[in-house]
Short mmCIF file of C-alpha atoms in Angstrom, two decimals:
data_model
loop_
_atom_site.label_atom_id
_atom_site.label_comp_id
_atom_site.label_asym_id
_atom_site.label_seq_id
_atom_site.Cartn_x
_atom_site.Cartn_y
_atom_site.Cartn_z
CA MET A 1 27.47 -14.48 -20.49
CA SER A 2 28.70 -16.04 -17.31
CA THR A 3 30.96 -19.09 -17.40
CA TYR A 4 31.57 -19.07 -13.67
CA ASN A 5 30.40 -22.63 -13.12
CA ALA A 6 33.54 -24.58 -12.35
CA ILE A 7 32.10 -25.64 -9.00
CA GLU A 8 28.71 -26.93 -7.91
CA PRO A 9 25.88 -24.33 -7.90
CA THR A 10 25.53 -22.47 -4.59
CA VAL A 11 22.33 -22.11 -2.60
CA ILE A 12 21.55 -18.80 -0.89
CA ASP A 13 21.26 -20.11 2.66
CA GLU A 14 21.82 -18.76 6.16
CA ASP A 15 25.55 -19.54 6.18
CA LEU A 16 26.18 -17.82 2.84
CA LEU A 17 24.22 -14.75 3.89
CA LYS A 18 25.96 -14.52 7.27
CA LYS A 19 29.36 -14.81 5.62
CA ALA A 20 28.49 -12.17 3.03
CA ILE A 21 27.30 -9.76 5.69
CA ASN A 22 30.40 -10.25 7.85
CA GLU A 23 32.67 -9.68 4.85
CA GLN A 24 31.26 -6.24 4.16
CA VAL A 25 30.68 -4.74 7.64
CA LEU A 26 32.81 -1.83 8.80
CA SER A 27 36.04 -2.83 10.53
CA GLU A 28 35.12 -1.08 13.78
CA ILE A 29 32.04 -3.30 14.25
CA ALA A 30 33.33 -6.45 12.57
CA ASP A 31 34.06 -8.30 15.82
CA VAL A 32 30.65 -7.51 17.26
CA ALA A 33 28.98 -8.57 14.02
CA ARG A 34 30.77 -11.91 14.00
CA LYS A 35 29.94 -12.63 17.65
CA GLU A 36 26.38 -11.37 17.88
CA GLY A 37 25.36 -11.24 14.22
CA LEU A 38 23.53 -8.45 12.43
CA ASP A 39 19.77 -8.31 12.16
CA PRO A 40 18.88 -8.65 8.42
CA ILE A 41 16.49 -5.75 8.84
CA ASP A 42 19.48 -3.49 9.51
CA VAL A 43 21.37 -4.52 6.36
CA ARG A 44 21.25 -1.89 3.62
CA SER A 45 23.76 -3.34 1.13
CA LEU A 46 24.46 -6.98 0.24
CA ARG A 47 27.14 -8.42 -2.07
CA LEU A 48 26.51 -11.90 -3.42
CA ASP A 49 28.68 -11.69 -6.52
CA TYR A 50 31.00 -14.49 -7.70
CA LYS A 51 29.20 -17.09 -5.53
CA ASN A 52 28.12 -19.46 -8.33
CA ILE A 53 24.49 -18.87 -7.33
CA LEU A 54 21.91 -20.57 -9.53
CA LYS A 55 18.65 -19.44 -7.87
CA ILE A 56 17.65 -16.22 -6.11
CA ASP A 57 16.05 -17.17 -2.81
CA ASN A 58 15.84 -16.56 0.96
CA LEU A 59 16.23 -12.78 0.81
CA TRP A 60 12.79 -11.99 2.22
CA MET A 61 14.14 -10.90 5.63
CA PHE A 62 16.25 -8.08 4.12
CA GLU A 63 13.27 -5.76 3.82
CA ASN A 64 15.35 -2.56 4.16
CA LEU A 65 17.94 -3.55 1.57
CA THR A 66 18.73 -0.75 -0.89
CA LYS A 67 21.66 -2.26 -2.84
CA LEU A 68 21.97 -5.85 -4.04
CA GLN A 69 24.80 -7.33 -6.09
CA LEU A 70 24.13 -10.68 -7.73
CA ASP A 71 26.47 -10.27 -10.68
CA ASN A 72 28.86 -12.94 -12.00
CA ASN A 73 26.79 -15.95 -10.98
CA ILE A 74 24.87 -18.53 -12.99
CA ILE A 75 21.36 -17.23 -12.27
CA GLU A 76 18.83 -18.23 -14.94
CA LYS A 77 15.68 -16.54 -13.67
CA ILE A 78 14.85 -13.27 -11.90
CA GLU A 79 12.61 -14.23 -9.00
CA ASN A 80 11.90 -13.78 -5.27
CA LEU A 81 12.76 -10.08 -5.24
CA GLY A 82 9.30 -8.49 -5.02
CA PHE A 83 9.42 -8.08 -1.23
CA LEU A 84 12.57 -5.91 -1.36
CA LYS A 85 10.43 -2.79 -1.55
CA ASN A 86 13.27 -0.41 -0.64
CA LEU A 87 15.71 -1.70 -3.26
CA ARG A 88 17.30 1.09 -5.32
CA TRP A 89 20.30 -0.58 -6.96
CA LEU A 90 20.30 -4.07 -8.48
CA ASP A 91 23.14 -5.73 -10.39
CA LEU A 92 22.32 -8.96 -12.24
CA SER A 93 25.04 -8.68 -14.88
CA PHE A 94 27.07 -11.65 -16.11
CA ASN A 95 24.46 -14.35 -15.47
CA ASN A 96 22.39 -16.66 -17.67
CA ILE A 97 19.10 -14.73 -17.56
CA SER A 98 16.99 -15.08 -20.72
CA ARG A 99 13.90 -13.07 -19.78
CA ILE A 100 13.16 -9.90 -17.81
CA GLU A 101 10.62 -10.78 -15.12
CA GLY A 102 10.16 -10.90 -11.36
CA LEU A 103 10.68 -7.18 -10.77
CA ASN A 104 7.09 -6.33 -9.83
CA GLY A 105 6.76 -4.05 -6.83
CA LEU A 106 10.29 -2.60 -7.00
CA THR A 107 9.00 0.94 -7.43
CA LYS A 108 12.02 2.56 -5.75
CA LEU A 109 14.59 0.93 -8.02
CA THR A 110 16.65 3.54 -9.86
CA ASP A 111 19.65 1.56 -11.15
CA LEU A 112 19.29 -1.81 -12.91
CA THR A 113 22.15 -3.72 -14.52
CA LEU A 114 21.37 -6.72 -16.76
CA HIS A 115 24.57 -6.55 -18.80
CA ASN A 116 25.94 -9.73 -20.36
CA ASN A 117 22.96 -12.08 -20.16
CA ARG A 118 20.77 -13.83 -22.77
CA ILE A 119 17.85 -11.39 -22.86
CA THR A 120 16.08 -11.03 -26.22
CA LYS A 121 13.32 -8.56 -25.34
CA ILE A 122 12.94 -5.48 -23.14
CA GLU A 123 9.74 -6.05 -21.15
CA ASN A 124 8.13 -6.35 -17.69
CA LEU A 125 9.74 -3.22 -16.25
CA ASP A 126 6.50 -1.27 -15.78
CA ASP A 127 6.72 -1.05 -11.96
CA LEU A 128 10.17 0.56 -12.13
CA VAL A 129 8.68 4.05 -12.32
CA ASN A 130 11.83 5.70 -10.93
CA LEU A 131 14.29 3.93 -13.22
CA ASN A 132 17.23 6.24 -13.89
CA VAL A 133 19.99 3.91 -15.13
CA LEU A 134 19.53 0.79 -17.26
CA SER A 135 22.39 -1.33 -18.56
CA ILE A 136 21.32 -4.16 -20.83
CA GLY A 137 24.33 -4.38 -23.14
CA ASN A 138 25.78 -7.65 -24.48
CA ASN A 139 22.45 -9.43 -24.68
CA GLY A 140 20.38 -10.82 -27.55
CA LEU A 141 18.28 -7.78 -28.53
CA THR A 142 17.56 -7.90 -32.27
CA VAL A 143 14.41 -5.79 -32.73
CA LEU A 144 15.17 -2.06 -32.69
CA GLU A 145 11.50 -1.10 -32.30
CA ASN A 146 11.49 -2.87 -28.93
CA VAL A 147 13.52 0.06 -27.55
CA ILE A 148 10.39 2.24 -27.76
CA TYR A 149 9.17 0.37 -24.67
CA LEU A 150 11.66 2.44 -22.64
CA ALA A 151 9.99 5.73 -23.66
CA ARG A 152 7.57 5.35 -20.74
CA PHE A 153 10.35 5.85 -18.16
CA GLU A 154 10.40 9.61 -17.67
CA ASN A 155 13.39 9.50 -15.31
CA LEU A 156 15.65 7.35 -17.53
CA ARG A 157 18.91 9.25 -18.07
CA VAL A 158 21.57 6.57 -18.64
CA LEU A 159 21.05 3.72 -21.10
CA ASN A 160 23.53 1.11 -22.27
CA LEU A 161 22.54 -1.18 -25.15
CA SER A 162 26.03 -1.71 -26.59
CA GLY A 163 26.95 -5.19 -27.72
CA ASN A 164 23.45 -6.08 -28.98
CA GLN A 165 22.65 -6.80 -32.63
CA ILE A 166 20.42 -3.72 -32.81
CA CYS A 167 23.48 -1.49 -32.30
CA LYS A 168 24.86 -2.57 -35.69
CA GLN A 169 22.01 -0.90 -37.56
CA GLN A 170 22.98 2.42 -39.12
CA ILE A 171 19.89 4.19 -37.78
CA TYR A 172 20.34 2.80 -34.25
CA ARG A 173 21.61 5.85 -32.35
CA ASN A 174 19.27 8.38 -33.98
CA TYR A 175 16.33 6.00 -33.52
CA VAL A 176 16.99 5.65 -29.80
CA LEU A 177 17.59 9.37 -29.23
CA ALA A 178 14.45 10.27 -31.16
CA HIS A 179 12.16 7.97 -29.20
CA ILE A 180 13.56 8.08 -25.66
CA ARG A 181 13.50 11.56 -24.21
CA GLY A 182 15.78 12.88 -21.51
CA LEU A 183 18.77 10.60 -22.11
CA ARG A 184 22.09 12.08 -21.02
CA TYR A 185 24.26 9.07 -21.76
CA LEU A 186 23.75 6.39 -24.40
CA ASP A 187 26.25 3.53 -24.59
CA TYR A 188 28.77 5.41 -22.41
CA ARG A 189 28.67 8.47 -24.68
CA LEU A 190 27.34 11.88 -23.67
CA VAL A 191 24.17 12.88 -25.49
CA ASP A 192 24.24 16.45 -26.84
CA ALA A 193 21.24 18.61 -27.68
CA GLU A 194 22.15 18.88 -31.37
CA SER A 195 22.10 15.10 -31.82
CA VAL A 196 18.71 14.84 -30.16
CA THR A 197 17.26 17.62 -32.34
CA ALA A 198 18.54 16.02 -35.54
CA ALA A 199 17.24 12.61 -34.48
CA ARG A 200 13.79 13.91 -33.64
CA GLN A 201 13.56 15.71 -36.98
CA GLN A 202 14.45 12.49 -38.77
CA TYR A 203 11.63 10.61 -37.04
CA VAL A 204 9.12 13.44 -36.64
CA ASP A 205 6.17 11.37 -37.93
CA ASP A 206 6.95 8.51 -35.58
CA ILE A 207 7.31 10.94 -32.70
CA ILE A 208 3.93 12.56 -33.37
CA ALA A 209 2.30 9.12 -33.40
CA GLN A 210 4.16 8.17 -30.23
CA GLU A 211 3.12 11.38 -28.48
CA GLU A 212 -0.52 10.67 -29.28
CA GLU A 213 -0.12 7.18 -27.91
CA ASP A 214 1.64 8.61 -24.84
CA LYS A 215 -1.33 10.90 -24.24
CA ILE A 216 -3.70 7.95 -24.32
CA VAL A 217 -1.45 5.97 -21.98
CA ALA A 218 -1.07 8.97 -19.65
CA ALA A 219 -4.83 9.53 -19.58
CA LYS A 220 -5.43 5.87 -18.76
CA LYS A 221 -2.74 5.96 -16.08
CA SER A 222 -4.30 9.08 -14.59
CA GLU A 223 -7.75 7.51 -14.61
CA ASP A 224 -6.43 4.29 -13.09
CA LYS A 225 -4.73 6.31 -10.35
CA ARG A 226 -7.91 8.31 -9.70
CA GLN A 227 -9.94 5.11 -9.52
CA ALA A 228 -7.41 3.46 -7.20
CA GLU A 229 -7.52 6.46 -4.89
CA LEU A 230 -11.32 6.43 -4.96
CA ASP A 231 -11.39 2.69 -4.24
CA ALA A 232 -9.01 3.20 -1.32
CA LEU A 233 -11.18 6.03 0.02
CA TYR A 234 -14.34 3.93 -0.27
CA GLU A 235 -12.65 0.98 1.40
CA SER A 236 -11.48 3.13 4.31
CA ALA A 237 -15.08 4.37 4.62
CA HIS A 238 -16.44 0.79 4.39
CA ILE A 239 -18.60 1.58 1.34
CA GLN A 240 -16.60 -0.31 -1.26
CA ASN A 241 -18.61 -1.30 -4.36
CA ILE A 242 -21.42 1.09 -3.41
CA ASP A 243 -21.27 2.75 -6.85
CA THR A 244 -22.06 -0.59 -8.51
CA LEU A 245 -24.60 -1.70 -5.90
CA PHE A 246 -27.63 -0.99 -8.05
CA SER A 247 -26.31 -2.67 -11.19
CA SER A 248 -25.40 -5.74 -9.14
CA LEU A 249 -29.05 -6.17 -8.14
CA PHE A 250 -29.87 -7.64 -11.55
CA GLU A 251 -27.05 -10.18 -11.86
CA ASP A 252 -29.32 -13.03 -10.77
CA PRO A 253 -29.77 -15.61 -13.61
CA ASP A 254 -33.42 -16.16 -12.66
CA PHE A 255 -34.16 -12.51 -13.23
CA ARG A 256 -32.49 -12.45 -16.63
CA LEU A 257 -34.62 -15.44 -17.61
CA PHE A 258 -38.09 -14.04 -17.05
CA ALA A 259 -37.16 -10.35 -17.57
CA THR A 260 -37.30 -11.00 -21.32
CA LEU A 261 -41.08 -11.42 -20.95
CA ILE A 262 -41.51 -7.72 -20.20
CA SER A 263 -38.53 -6.20 -22.02
CA PRO A 264 -38.07 -3.54 -23.11
CA ASP A 265 -41.37 -2.11 -21.90
CA PRO A 266 -42.73 -1.96 -19.26
CA PHE A 267 -39.56 -3.21 -17.57
CA THR A 268 -37.49 -0.21 -18.71
CA ASP A 269 -39.89 2.19 -16.99
CA LEU A 270 -39.91 0.09 -13.80
CA HIS A 271 -36.13 -0.26 -13.82
CA ASP A 272 -35.42 3.42 -14.46
CA GLU A 273 -37.82 4.60 -11.78
CA PHE A 274 -36.38 2.10 -9.29
CA GLN A 275 -32.85 3.16 -10.21
CA THR A 276 -33.58 6.86 -9.80
CA LYS A 277 -35.07 6.38 -6.34
CA CYS A 278 -32.30 4.02 -5.21
CA GLU A 279 -29.50 6.24 -6.43
CA VAL A 280 -30.88 9.18 -4.47
CA VAL A 281 -30.70 7.13 -1.28
CA ILE A 282 -27.31 5.61 -2.16
CA ASN A 283 -25.74 8.99 -2.98
CA GLU A 284 -27.10 10.54 0.21
CA LEU A 285 -25.61 7.67 2.21
CA LYS A 286 -22.29 7.78 0.37
CA ASN A 287 -21.84 11.53 0.78
CA PHE A 288 -22.87 11.38 4.44
CA VAL A 289 -20.42 8.58 5.21
CA LEU A 290 -17.55 10.30 3.42
CA ARG A 291 -18.19 13.51 5.38
CA ARG A 292 -18.26 11.62 8.66
CA VAL A 293 -15.10 9.69 7.78
CA LYS A 294 -13.36 13.01 7.14
CA GLU A 295 -14.61 14.26 10.52
CA ARG A 296 -13.33 11.05 12.08
CA GLN A 297 -9.88 11.62 10.56
CA GLU A 298 -9.89 15.21 11.78
CA GLU A 299 -10.84 14.03 15.27
CA GLU A 300 -7.97 11.56 15.20
CA GLY A 301 -5.62 14.34 14.10
CA MET A 302 -6.73 16.59 16.97
CA PHE A 303 -6.26 13.69 19.38
CA MET A 304 -2.70 13.16 18.18
CA ASP A 305 -1.97 16.89 18.43
CA CYS A 306 -3.24 16.97 22.03
CA LEU A 307 -1.09 13.98 22.94
CA LYS A 308 1.93 15.52 21.28
CA SER A 309 1.42 18.81 23.10
CA ALA A 310 1.03 17.08 26.49
CA ARG A 311 4.10 14.91 25.93
CA GLU A 312 6.23 17.80 24.73
CA LYS A 313 5.25 19.83 27.82
CA VAL A 314 6.18 17.02 30.22
CA ASP A 315 9.34 16.19 28.27
CA GLY A 316 10.38 19.84 28.45
CA GLU A 317 9.80 19.95 32.20
CA CYS A 318 11.78 16.73 32.67
CA MET A 319 14.67 18.03 30.58
CA GLU A 320 14.80 21.24 32.62
CA ARG A 321 14.75 19.22 35.81
CA LEU A 322 17.53 16.93 34.54
CA LYS A 323 19.55 19.95 33.52
CA ALA A 324 19.17 21.45 36.99
CA PHE A 325 20.06 18.12 38.58
CA GLY A 326 23.15 17.92 36.41
CA GLY A 327 24.33 21.25 37.74
CA VAL A 328 23.72 20.24 41.35
CA LYS A 329 25.44 16.88 40.84
CA LYS A 330 28.46 18.55 39.27
CA ARG A 331 28.85 20.97 42.21
CA LEU A 332 28.43 18.19 44.78
CA LEU A 333 30.95 15.94 43.04
CA GLN A 334 33.43 18.80 42.84
CA GLY A 335 32.93 19.41 46.55
CA ILE A 336 33.56 15.74 47.30
CA HIS A 337 36.76 15.72 45.25
CA HIS A 338 38.10 18.92 46.81
CA THR A 339 37.32 18.31 50.48
CA THR A 340 39.52 16.23 52.75
CA HIS A 341 37.19 16.09 55.71
CA GLN A 342 35.40 12.75 55.85
CA GLY A 343 32.36 14.21 57.59
CA GLU A 344 31.88 16.76 54.83
CA VAL A 345 32.33 14.03 52.22
CA ASN A 346 29.63 11.93 53.86
CA ASP A 347 27.27 14.92 54.01
CA LEU A 348 27.84 15.71 50.33
CA ILE A 349 27.28 12.08 49.34
CA LYS A 350 24.06 12.01 51.38
CA ARG A 351 22.89 15.22 49.71
CA LEU A 352 23.65 13.70 46.32
CA LYS A 353 21.65 10.57 47.19
CA ASP A 354 18.79 12.73 48.39
CA GLU A 355 18.89 14.72 45.15
CA VAL A 356 18.70 11.48 43.16
CA THR A 357 15.74 10.31 45.27
CA VAL A 358 13.93 13.61 44.77
CA LEU A 359 14.69 13.52 41.05
CA SER A 360 13.40 9.96 40.82
CA ASP A 361 10.15 10.90 42.55
CA GLU A 362 9.68 13.95 40.31
CA LEU A 363 10.36 12.07 37.06
CA VAL A 364 8.00 9.25 38.01
CA SER A 365 5.40 11.76 39.19
CA ARG A 366 5.55 13.65 35.90
CA GLU A 367 5.24 10.37 34.00
CA MET A 368 2.19 9.41 36.06
CA THR A 369 0.71 12.83 35.38
CA LEU A 370 1.24 12.27 31.67
CA VAL A 371 -0.44 8.86 31.91
CA GLU A 372 -3.44 10.45 33.60
CA GLN A 373 -3.56 13.15 30.94
CA PHE A 374 -3.49 10.47 28.28
CA GLU A 375 -6.44 8.72 29.88
CA ASP A 376 -8.43 11.95 29.96
CA ILE A 377 -7.56 12.83 26.37
CA LEU A 378 -8.31 9.28 25.23
CA LYS A 379 -11.71 9.27 26.94
CA GLU A 380 -12.65 12.48 25.16
CA PHE A 381 -11.36 11.09 21.86
CA GLU A 382 -13.20 7.79 22.28
CA ARG A 383 -16.42 9.63 23.11
CA ASN A 384 -16.21 11.86 20.03
CA TYR A 385 -15.01 9.06 17.76
CA THR A 386 -17.78 6.75 18.95
CA GLU A 387 -20.38 9.45 18.38
CA ILE A 388 -19.23 9.95 14.78
CA SER A 389 -19.16 6.19 14.17
CA SER A 390 -22.67 5.85 15.62
CA THR A 391 -24.04 8.45 13.21
CA ILE A 392 -22.58 6.47 10.32
CA THR A 393 -24.19 3.25 11.55
CA GLU A 394 -27.54 4.97 12.16
CA MET A 395 -27.51 6.58 8.72
CA GLY A 396 -26.67 3.20 7.23
CA ALA A 397 -29.60 1.55 9.01
CA THR A 398 -31.99 4.28 7.86
CA SER A 399 -30.75 4.25 4.27
CA PHE A 400 -30.86 0.50 3.82
CA ALA A 401 -34.33 0.38 5.37
CA ARG A 402 -35.42 2.87 2.68
CA LEU A 403 -33.76 0.77 -0.02
CA ARG A 404 -35.59 -2.34 1.18
CA GLU A 405 -38.88 -0.43 1.04
CA LEU A 406 -38.10 0.61 -2.52
CA GLU A 407 -37.22 -2.99 -3.36
CA ASN A 408 -40.52 -4.26 -1.92
CA GLU A 409 -42.40 -1.75 -4.03
CA PHE A 410 -40.39 -2.66 -7.14
CA HIS A 411 -40.95 -6.37 -6.47
CA GLU A 412 -44.71 -5.94 -6.28
CA ARG A 413 -44.85 -3.98 -9.53
CA LEU A 414 -42.43 -6.37 -11.23
CA THR A 415 -44.52 -9.35 -10.18
CA GLU A 416 -47.64 -7.70 -11.58
CA ALA A 417 -45.89 -6.97 -14.88
CA VAL A 418 -44.56 -10.52 -15.22
CA VAL A 419 -47.91 -12.10 -14.37
CA ALA A 420 -49.68 -9.83 -16.85
CA ALA A 421 -47.14 -10.73 -19.54
CA VAL A 422 -47.61 -14.44 -18.88
CA GLU A 423 -51.38 -14.12 -19.06
CA ARG A 424 -51.11 -12.31 -22.40
CA PHE A 425 -48.79 -15.00 -23.69
CA ILE A 426 -51.12 -17.80 -22.61
CA LYS A 427 -54.00 -16.01 -24.35
CA GLY A 428 -51.85 -15.71 -27.45
CA ASP A 429 -51.63 -11.92 -27.20
CA THR A 430 -47.90 -11.15 -27.49
CA GLY A 431 -48.37 -7.78 -29.14
CA GLU A 432 -47.40 -8.97 -32.64
CA LYS A 433 -50.76 -8.29 -34.27
CA GLU A 434 -51.13 -4.77 -32.94
CA GLY A 435 -47.44 -3.89 -33.33
CA ARG A 436 -47.04 -3.22 -29.64
CA GLU A 437 -43.56 -2.96 -28.18
CA GLY A 438 -42.46 -5.34 -25.46
CA GLY A 439 -42.80 -9.02 -24.85
CA LEU A 440 -41.43 -12.03 -26.67
CA THR A 441 -42.99 -13.94 -29.49
CA GLU A 442 -43.27 -17.69 -29.03
CA ALA A 443 -40.66 -18.21 -31.73
CA GLU A 444 -38.17 -16.09 -29.80
CA MET A 445 -38.73 -17.92 -26.51
CA ASP A 446 -36.28 -20.59 -25.36
CA ASP A 447 -37.29 -23.87 -23.71
CA ALA A 448 -36.32 -22.81 -20.18
CA LEU A 449 -38.57 -19.75 -20.29
CA ARG A 450 -41.39 -21.73 -21.87
CA ASP A 451 -41.19 -24.30 -19.07
CA LEU A 452 -41.22 -21.48 -16.50
CA ILE A 453 -44.36 -19.97 -17.99
CA ASN A 454 -46.13 -23.31 -17.97
CA ASP A 455 -45.31 -23.88 -14.27
CA LYS A 456 -46.91 -21.13 -12.20
CA ASP A 457 -45.29 -22.22 -8.94
CA ALA A 458 -41.86 -22.26 -10.53
CA LEU A 459 -42.49 -18.79 -11.97
CA VAL A 460 -43.54 -17.39 -8.59
CA ASN A 461 -40.52 -19.00 -6.94
CA ALA A 462 -38.21 -17.48 -9.55
CA ILE A 463 -39.69 -14.01 -9.02
CA ASN A 464 -39.41 -14.33 -5.24
CA SER A 465 -35.87 -15.66 -5.59
CA THR A 466 -34.80 -12.50 -7.45
CA HIS A 467 -36.45 -10.44 -4.71
CA ASP A 468 -34.44 -12.28 -2.07
CA PHE A 469 -31.31 -11.85 -4.18
CA ARG A 470 -31.70 -8.06 -4.26
CA LEU A 471 -32.50 -7.89 -0.56
CA GLY A 472 -29.40 -9.99 0.08
CA LYS A 473 -27.30 -7.45 -1.82
CA PHE A 474 -28.59 -4.67 0.42
CA ASP A 475 -27.99 -6.79 3.54
CA HIS A 476 -24.43 -7.54 2.47
CA GLN A 477 -23.63 -3.90 1.73
CA GLU A 478 -25.05 -2.82 5.08
CA ASP A 479 -23.08 -5.52 6.88
CA ILE A 480 -19.86 -4.28 5.25
CA LEU A 481 -20.58 -0.78 6.52
CA VAL A 482 -21.69 -1.68 10.04
CA SER A 483 -19.02 -4.31 10.73
CA GLY A 484 -16.34 -2.13 9.12
CA VAL A 485 -17.18 0.90 11.27
CA ALA A 486 -17.20 -1.24 14.43
CA LYS A 487 -13.91 -2.96 13.55
CA ASN A 488 -12.25 0.33 12.68
CA GLN A 489 -13.29 1.85 16.00
CA GLU A 490 -12.02 -1.17 17.92
CA LEU A 491 -8.66 -1.18 16.11
CA VAL A 492 -8.11 2.57 16.54
CA PHE A 493 -8.77 2.46 20.29
CA GLN A 494 -6.67 -0.67 20.73
CA ARG A 495 -3.81 0.85 18.73
CA GLU A 496 -3.71 4.01 20.85
CA HIS A 497 -3.77 2.02 24.08
CA GLU A 498 -0.91 -0.18 22.88
CA ARG A 499 1.11 2.82 21.74
CA GLU A 500 0.74 4.49 25.12
CA ILE A 501 1.65 1.31 27.01
CA ALA A 502 4.78 0.92 24.88
CA ARG A 503 5.71 4.59 25.35
CA ASN A 504 5.16 4.40 29.10
CA ARG A 505 7.28 1.28 29.43
CA GLU A 506 10.06 2.85 27.39
CA ARG A 507 9.98 6.00 29.53
CA ILE A 508 10.05 4.04 32.81
CA CYS A 509 13.00 2.04 31.50
CA GLU A 510 14.77 5.29 30.61
CA ILE A 511 14.16 6.67 34.11
CA VAL A 512 15.30 3.46 35.79
CA GLY A 513 18.37 3.25 33.58
CA PHE A 514 19.32 6.86 34.32
CA LEU A 515 18.88 6.40 38.07
CA GLU A 516 20.91 3.20 38.01
CA ARG A 517 23.75 5.05 36.28
CA CYS A 518 23.53 7.80 38.90
CA GLN A 519 23.57 5.22 41.71
CA SER A 520 26.55 3.46 40.15
CA GLU A 521 28.38 6.77 39.92
CA ILE A 522 27.64 7.53 43.60
CA GLU A 523 28.87 4.08 44.63
CA GLY A 524 32.08 4.74 42.73
CA VAL A 525 32.52 8.04 44.57
CA GLU A 526 31.89 6.33 47.91
CA GLU A 527 34.50 3.69 47.23
CA GLY A 528 37.06 6.34 46.30
CA ALA A 529 36.25 8.66 49.21
#
């Protein structure tokens, strides 16, 4: 455990980071780095070891960092690292860390060193799905069974646990080799196949139980992944929560209050019939939208292919023209250098200037042609994309109109059933004497429901309120679809316009820069002629 605390704790601030970056840059760019500084986004590796750092902080701007050394400090907590999404190598050895935490989101991390800390439990590493090397020696691990946690890391090949209390147990090595598959090195020693076989035979019962548990975990992980992908698909299609739309219709507390009057029959029949009809409409809408979204993606792909083809054609023509110009320029410059007649020199320089002017006109003309082609391609794309989006919106309007009709019908029948149940209750006919199913006895009824039955206006208001609640659910789901489709269309068109503007500006700058270099070269020739 670190004792590097002879001086005051250090804060990770701008000065410390700048100094650390300058200390590790290549010698050939060191001067430039010190004068102009390096953009944190360009930094791939960062050494902050032996700095007496107490708290991890202010690293958010290093989003492309792949290697981070924070060893030999006095850090007590792992924190503020979740935004380093590209991190692959992390060294936190020789600190004062007591708990593994703060590593969420580091899915690309392959090498983690926690050697020589105060950790007592292996935990909270679930997001490190690509973990290949783990060093957690010289800590406070005392429970051997805790090592089983590492069995979930399929890519783990190098593990160091040496220096922990668990290593003193006679069964330690066999236990680890039996439960953690794929290890090649354990505590700096090569793992051979014979040792693994013997260890697995020793713990065969445990392994069978673990494999069964692994299957359950794997199945859950697979299902969670499938559901996440489905949720992402539905969100991109603006139909999120559509599979639970019907069940959400009956979440209103008012409905649950008076529904007991007619449960289970006749409410079950009403509910099931309503559900069947609604799900037909909902499934038709869902499948239609998903098909159209796929068509929309295909349309976008064809648009990008057309743009790419047009740009590659123009780029090829420009490169051929630049190649031809290069040959002409070379011959003219050679002529200028080899002739001694001033008149011939002036003629050659004039020809070179004319060639540059012609080249400039041709490059700009080709760029303008490409811009015009983009506009034509974009208009066609926008027309097709808009047409697909419109069909989605129209289908949504039709479907939700059908759902509202079904709701109105259900509301009328539900109202009749509730009123009939109330009338039977008032008359004292709850079905008890004849053994009929459905309805509540007075003994089973709570005070709130009894008050509702005795106040006809309140009962009617409650029924109408549930009707409005269900209609509101349909309105909200339709609004998600309609507004989502419109927003998506707007963003896609805006994005393509912005991309083209940026590309055009970059190309014009390239042309201007090239011509300026040519002009500078000609001026140099003129001065030397």
